[in-house]
Tab-separated table of C-alpha atoms and ligand atoms in Angstrom:
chain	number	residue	atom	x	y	z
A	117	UNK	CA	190.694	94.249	15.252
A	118	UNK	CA	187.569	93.135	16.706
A	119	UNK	CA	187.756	90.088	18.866
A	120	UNK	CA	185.169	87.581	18.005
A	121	UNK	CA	183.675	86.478	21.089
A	122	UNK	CA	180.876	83.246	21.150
A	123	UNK	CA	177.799	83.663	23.254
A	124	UNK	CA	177.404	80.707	25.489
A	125	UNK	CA	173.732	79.046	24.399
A	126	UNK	CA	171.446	79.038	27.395
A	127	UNK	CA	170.980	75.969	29.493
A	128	UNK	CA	168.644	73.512	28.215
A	129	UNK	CA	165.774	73.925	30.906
A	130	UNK	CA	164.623	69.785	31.863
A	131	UNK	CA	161.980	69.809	34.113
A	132	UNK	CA	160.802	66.239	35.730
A	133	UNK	CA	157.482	65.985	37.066
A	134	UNK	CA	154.853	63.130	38.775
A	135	UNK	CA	153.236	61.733	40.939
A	136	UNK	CA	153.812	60.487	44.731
A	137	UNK	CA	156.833	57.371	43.995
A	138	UNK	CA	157.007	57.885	40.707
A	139	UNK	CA	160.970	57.564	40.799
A	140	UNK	CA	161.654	61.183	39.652
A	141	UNK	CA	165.041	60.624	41.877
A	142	UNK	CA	165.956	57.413	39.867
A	143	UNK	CA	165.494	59.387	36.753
A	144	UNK	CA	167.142	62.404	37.272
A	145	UNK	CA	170.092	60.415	38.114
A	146	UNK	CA	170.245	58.878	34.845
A	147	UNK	CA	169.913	61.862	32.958
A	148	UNK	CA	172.689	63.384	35.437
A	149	UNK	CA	174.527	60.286	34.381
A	150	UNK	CA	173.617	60.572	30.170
A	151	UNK	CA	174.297	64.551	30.412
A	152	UNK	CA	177.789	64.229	32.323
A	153	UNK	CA	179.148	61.295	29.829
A	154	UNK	CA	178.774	64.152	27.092
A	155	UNK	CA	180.951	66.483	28.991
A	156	UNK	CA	178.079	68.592	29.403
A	157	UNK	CA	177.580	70.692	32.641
A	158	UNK	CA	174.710	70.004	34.740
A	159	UNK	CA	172.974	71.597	37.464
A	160	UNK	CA	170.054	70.024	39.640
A	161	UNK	CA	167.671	71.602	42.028
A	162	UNK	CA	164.152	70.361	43.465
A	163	UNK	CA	161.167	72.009	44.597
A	164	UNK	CA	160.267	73.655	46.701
A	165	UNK	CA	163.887	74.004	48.248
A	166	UNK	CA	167.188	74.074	46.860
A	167	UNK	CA	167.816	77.688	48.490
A	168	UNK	CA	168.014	78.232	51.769
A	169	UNK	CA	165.162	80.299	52.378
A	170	UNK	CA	162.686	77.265	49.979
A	171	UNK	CA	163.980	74.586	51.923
A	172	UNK	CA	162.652	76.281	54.978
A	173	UNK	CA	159.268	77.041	53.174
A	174	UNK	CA	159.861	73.139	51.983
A	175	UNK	CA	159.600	72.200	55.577
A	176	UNK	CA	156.664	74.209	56.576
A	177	UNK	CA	154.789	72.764	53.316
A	178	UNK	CA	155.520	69.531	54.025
A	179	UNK	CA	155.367	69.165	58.054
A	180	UNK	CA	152.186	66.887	58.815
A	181	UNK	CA	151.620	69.184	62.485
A	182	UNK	CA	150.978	72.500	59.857
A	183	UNK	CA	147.379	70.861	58.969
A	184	UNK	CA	145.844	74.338	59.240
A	185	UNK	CA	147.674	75.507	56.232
A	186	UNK	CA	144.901	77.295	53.822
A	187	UNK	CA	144.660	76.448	50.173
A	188	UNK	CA	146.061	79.444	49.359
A	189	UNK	CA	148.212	80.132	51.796
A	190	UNK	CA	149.936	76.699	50.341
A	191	UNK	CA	149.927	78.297	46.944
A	192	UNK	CA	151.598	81.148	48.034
A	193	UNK	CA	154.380	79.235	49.874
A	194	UNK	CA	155.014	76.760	46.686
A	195	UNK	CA	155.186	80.552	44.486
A	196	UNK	CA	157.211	81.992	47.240
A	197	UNK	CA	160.098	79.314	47.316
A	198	UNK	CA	160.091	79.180	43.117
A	199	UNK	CA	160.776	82.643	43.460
A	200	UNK	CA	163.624	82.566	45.455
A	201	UNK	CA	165.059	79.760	43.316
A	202	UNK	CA	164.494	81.722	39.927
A	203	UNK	CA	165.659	84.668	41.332
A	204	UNK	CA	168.886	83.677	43.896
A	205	UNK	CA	170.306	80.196	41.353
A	206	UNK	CA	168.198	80.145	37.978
A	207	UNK	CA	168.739	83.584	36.725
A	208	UNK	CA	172.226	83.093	36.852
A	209	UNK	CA	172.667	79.491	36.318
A	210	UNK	CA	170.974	79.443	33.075
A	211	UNK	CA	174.000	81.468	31.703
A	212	UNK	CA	176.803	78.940	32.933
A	213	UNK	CA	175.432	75.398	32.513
A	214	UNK	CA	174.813	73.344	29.519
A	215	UNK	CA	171.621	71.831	31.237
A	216	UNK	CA	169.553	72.233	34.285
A	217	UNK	CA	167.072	69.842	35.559
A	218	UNK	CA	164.396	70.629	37.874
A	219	UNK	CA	162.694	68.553	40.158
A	220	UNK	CA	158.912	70.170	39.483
A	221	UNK	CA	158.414	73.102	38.339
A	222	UNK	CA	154.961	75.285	37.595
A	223	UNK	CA	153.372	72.157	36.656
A	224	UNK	CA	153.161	70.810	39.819
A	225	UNK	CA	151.554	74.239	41.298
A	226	UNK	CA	148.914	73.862	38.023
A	227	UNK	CA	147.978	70.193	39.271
A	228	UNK	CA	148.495	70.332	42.856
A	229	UNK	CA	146.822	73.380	44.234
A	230	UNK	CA	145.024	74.385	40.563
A	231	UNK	CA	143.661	71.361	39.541
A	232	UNK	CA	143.427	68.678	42.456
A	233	UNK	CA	142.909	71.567	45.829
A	234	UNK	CA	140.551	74.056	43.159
A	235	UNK	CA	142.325	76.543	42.872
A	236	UNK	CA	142.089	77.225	39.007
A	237	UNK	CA	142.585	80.640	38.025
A	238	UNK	CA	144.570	81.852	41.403
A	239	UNK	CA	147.196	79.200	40.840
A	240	UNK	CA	147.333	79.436	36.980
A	241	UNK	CA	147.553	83.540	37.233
A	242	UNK	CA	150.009	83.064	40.421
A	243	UNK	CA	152.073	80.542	37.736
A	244	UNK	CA	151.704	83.627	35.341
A	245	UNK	CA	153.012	86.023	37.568
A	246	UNK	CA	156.037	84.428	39.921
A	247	UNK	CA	157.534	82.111	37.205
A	248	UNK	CA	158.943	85.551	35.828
A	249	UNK	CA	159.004	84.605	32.538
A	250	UNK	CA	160.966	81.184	32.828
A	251	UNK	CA	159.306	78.004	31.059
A	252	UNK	CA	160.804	74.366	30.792
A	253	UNK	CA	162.191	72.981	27.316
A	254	UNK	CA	161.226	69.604	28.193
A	255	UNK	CA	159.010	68.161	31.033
A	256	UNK	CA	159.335	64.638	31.743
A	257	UNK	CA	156.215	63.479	33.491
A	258	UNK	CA	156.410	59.874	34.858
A	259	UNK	CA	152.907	58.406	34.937
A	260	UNK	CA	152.204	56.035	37.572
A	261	UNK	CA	148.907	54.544	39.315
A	262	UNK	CA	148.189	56.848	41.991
A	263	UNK	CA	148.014	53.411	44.443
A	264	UNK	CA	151.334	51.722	43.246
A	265	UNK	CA	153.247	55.228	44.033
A	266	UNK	CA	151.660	55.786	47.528
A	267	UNK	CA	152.207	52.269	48.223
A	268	UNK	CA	156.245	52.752	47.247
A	269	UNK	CA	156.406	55.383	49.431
A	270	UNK	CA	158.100	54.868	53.246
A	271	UNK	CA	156.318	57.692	55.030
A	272	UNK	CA	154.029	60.552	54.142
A	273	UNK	CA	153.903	63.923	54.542
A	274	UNK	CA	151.438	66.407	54.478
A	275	UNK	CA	150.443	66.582	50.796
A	276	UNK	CA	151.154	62.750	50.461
A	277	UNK	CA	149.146	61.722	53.651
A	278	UNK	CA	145.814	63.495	51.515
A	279	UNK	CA	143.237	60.937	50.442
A	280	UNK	CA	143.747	58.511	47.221
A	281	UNK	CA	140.743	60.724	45.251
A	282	UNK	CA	143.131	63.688	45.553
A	283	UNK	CA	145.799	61.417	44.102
A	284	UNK	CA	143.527	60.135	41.389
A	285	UNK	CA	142.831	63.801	40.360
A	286	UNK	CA	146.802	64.756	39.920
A	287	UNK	CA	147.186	61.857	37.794
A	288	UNK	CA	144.024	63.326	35.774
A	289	UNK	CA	145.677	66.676	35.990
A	290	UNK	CA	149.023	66.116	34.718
A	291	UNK	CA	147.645	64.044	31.969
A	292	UNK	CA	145.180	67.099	30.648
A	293	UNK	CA	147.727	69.423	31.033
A	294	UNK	CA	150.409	67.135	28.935
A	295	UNK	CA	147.626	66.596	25.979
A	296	UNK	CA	147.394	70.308	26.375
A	297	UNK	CA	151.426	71.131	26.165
A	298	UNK	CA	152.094	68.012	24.398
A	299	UNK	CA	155.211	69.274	22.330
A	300	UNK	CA	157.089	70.272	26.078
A	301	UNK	CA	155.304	67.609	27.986
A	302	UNK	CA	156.321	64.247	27.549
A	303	UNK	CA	154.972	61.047	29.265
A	304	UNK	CA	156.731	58.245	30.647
A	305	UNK	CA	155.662	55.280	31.846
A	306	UNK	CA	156.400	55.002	35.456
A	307	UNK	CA	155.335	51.450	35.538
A	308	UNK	CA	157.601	50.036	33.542
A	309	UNK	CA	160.904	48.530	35.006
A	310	UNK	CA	163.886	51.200	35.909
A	311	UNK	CA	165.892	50.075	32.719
A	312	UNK	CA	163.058	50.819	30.666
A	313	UNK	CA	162.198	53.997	32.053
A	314	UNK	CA	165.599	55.050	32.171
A	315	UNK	CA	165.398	54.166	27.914
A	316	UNK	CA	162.688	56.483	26.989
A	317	UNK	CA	164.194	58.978	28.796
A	318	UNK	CA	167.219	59.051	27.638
A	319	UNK	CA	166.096	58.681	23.912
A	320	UNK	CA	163.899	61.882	24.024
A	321	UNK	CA	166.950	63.618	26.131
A	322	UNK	CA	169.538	62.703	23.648
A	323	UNK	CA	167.116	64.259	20.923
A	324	UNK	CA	167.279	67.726	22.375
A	325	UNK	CA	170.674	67.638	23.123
A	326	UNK	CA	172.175	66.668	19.712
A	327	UNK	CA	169.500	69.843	18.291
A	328	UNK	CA	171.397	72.151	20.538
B	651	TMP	P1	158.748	66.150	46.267
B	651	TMP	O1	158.565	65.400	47.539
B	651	TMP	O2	158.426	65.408	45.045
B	651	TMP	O3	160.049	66.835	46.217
B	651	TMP	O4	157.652	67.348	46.266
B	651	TMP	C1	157.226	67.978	47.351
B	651	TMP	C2	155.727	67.915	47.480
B	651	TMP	O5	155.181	69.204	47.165
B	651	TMP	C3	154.991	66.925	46.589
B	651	TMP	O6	153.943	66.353	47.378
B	651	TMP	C4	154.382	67.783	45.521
B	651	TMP	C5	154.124	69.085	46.225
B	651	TMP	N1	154.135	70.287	45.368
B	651	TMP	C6	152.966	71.035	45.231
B	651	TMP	O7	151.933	70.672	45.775
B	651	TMP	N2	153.009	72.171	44.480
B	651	TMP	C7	154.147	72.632	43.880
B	651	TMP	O8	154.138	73.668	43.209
B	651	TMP	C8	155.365	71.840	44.038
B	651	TMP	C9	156.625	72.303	43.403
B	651	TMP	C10	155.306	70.688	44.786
């Protein structure tokens, strides 16, 4: 007789996106925390990095002494290491785990080098191309004023040391391209206290995860 065998769902695909100290860390804790207390499995990576040839690439992206990096050559490198990530972890992970969350994803490449550095169609048709196919479920995007972030963080790095008008334009970004993709893209606001974030969060999380 035929054994009946049941065909593990994929992984729920989270993606959390925003702007410089926007508390994407704080957040993806708690939904570590709200994903784990279901017995769920979870899986977390960040880019660029998480393998070891985009945490490399990570380093050269974010090192304040590269300064000559081109626009596109920084386009190339942020493709390059998601790559690499798809290719080495996600490809595979998305067949074991119940959920994987994703510290940026494409959206970052559409606002960062598409939107805020120009690069439009190159970044949008690089997105196309080098995501192979792989799209978020949910993006969290924690809005924040571009001045409160910056002013959270410690020290900057290259993209974070850029001026406050190229800060202004990712919040403008992120916010056209979540009116755009409003059913994936949802907004939270980062200005509220940690508790509260942590709420909303959780509420639109536990939504998805119950319609599994
Ligand atoms: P993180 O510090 O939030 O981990 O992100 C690394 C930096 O890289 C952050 O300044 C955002 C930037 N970035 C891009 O410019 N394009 C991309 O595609 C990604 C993934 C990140």
């Amino acid at each position: 007789m035929a054994q009946k065998t049941v065909k593990k769902k994929k992984a729920l695909f989270v993606t959390v996106e925003g702007l410089e100290g926007s508390g994407k860390s704080s957040l993806i804790k708690t939904l570590e925390g709200l994903i784990k207390s279901r017995k769920l499995s979870c899986k977390i990576y960040r880019e660029p990095g998480t393998t070891r040839v985009g945490e490399k690439i990570r380093k050269i992206l974010l090192d304040k002494n590269n300064s000559e990096i081109s626009p596109h050559t920084e386009l190339l490198l942020y493709l390059a290491a998601r790559t690499q990530l798809i290719e080495e972890k996600l490809k595979k992970d998305i067949n074991i785990y119940d959920v994987i969350i994703c510290d940026r994803f494409f959206d970052s490449t559409l606002v960062y080098q598409g939107y805020a550095l120009g690069l439009g169609k190159a970044a949008e048709r690089g997105v196309d191309i080098f995501s192979l196919g792989f799209v978020p479920d949910i993006t969290f995007f924690l809005d924040v004023d571009p001045k409160l972030g910056l002013s959270r963080l410690k020290g900057r790095d290259r993209i974070e040391s850029r001026p406050l008008s190229f800060h202004n334009r990712l919040r403008e970004g992120y916010l056209q391209l979540a009116k755009i993709n409003s059913s994936r893209i949802k907004i939270i606001n980062a200005r509220a206290s940690l508790g509260e974030v942590s709420t909303a969060a959780r509420k639109l999380l536990e939504g998805y995860l119950e319609n599994r």
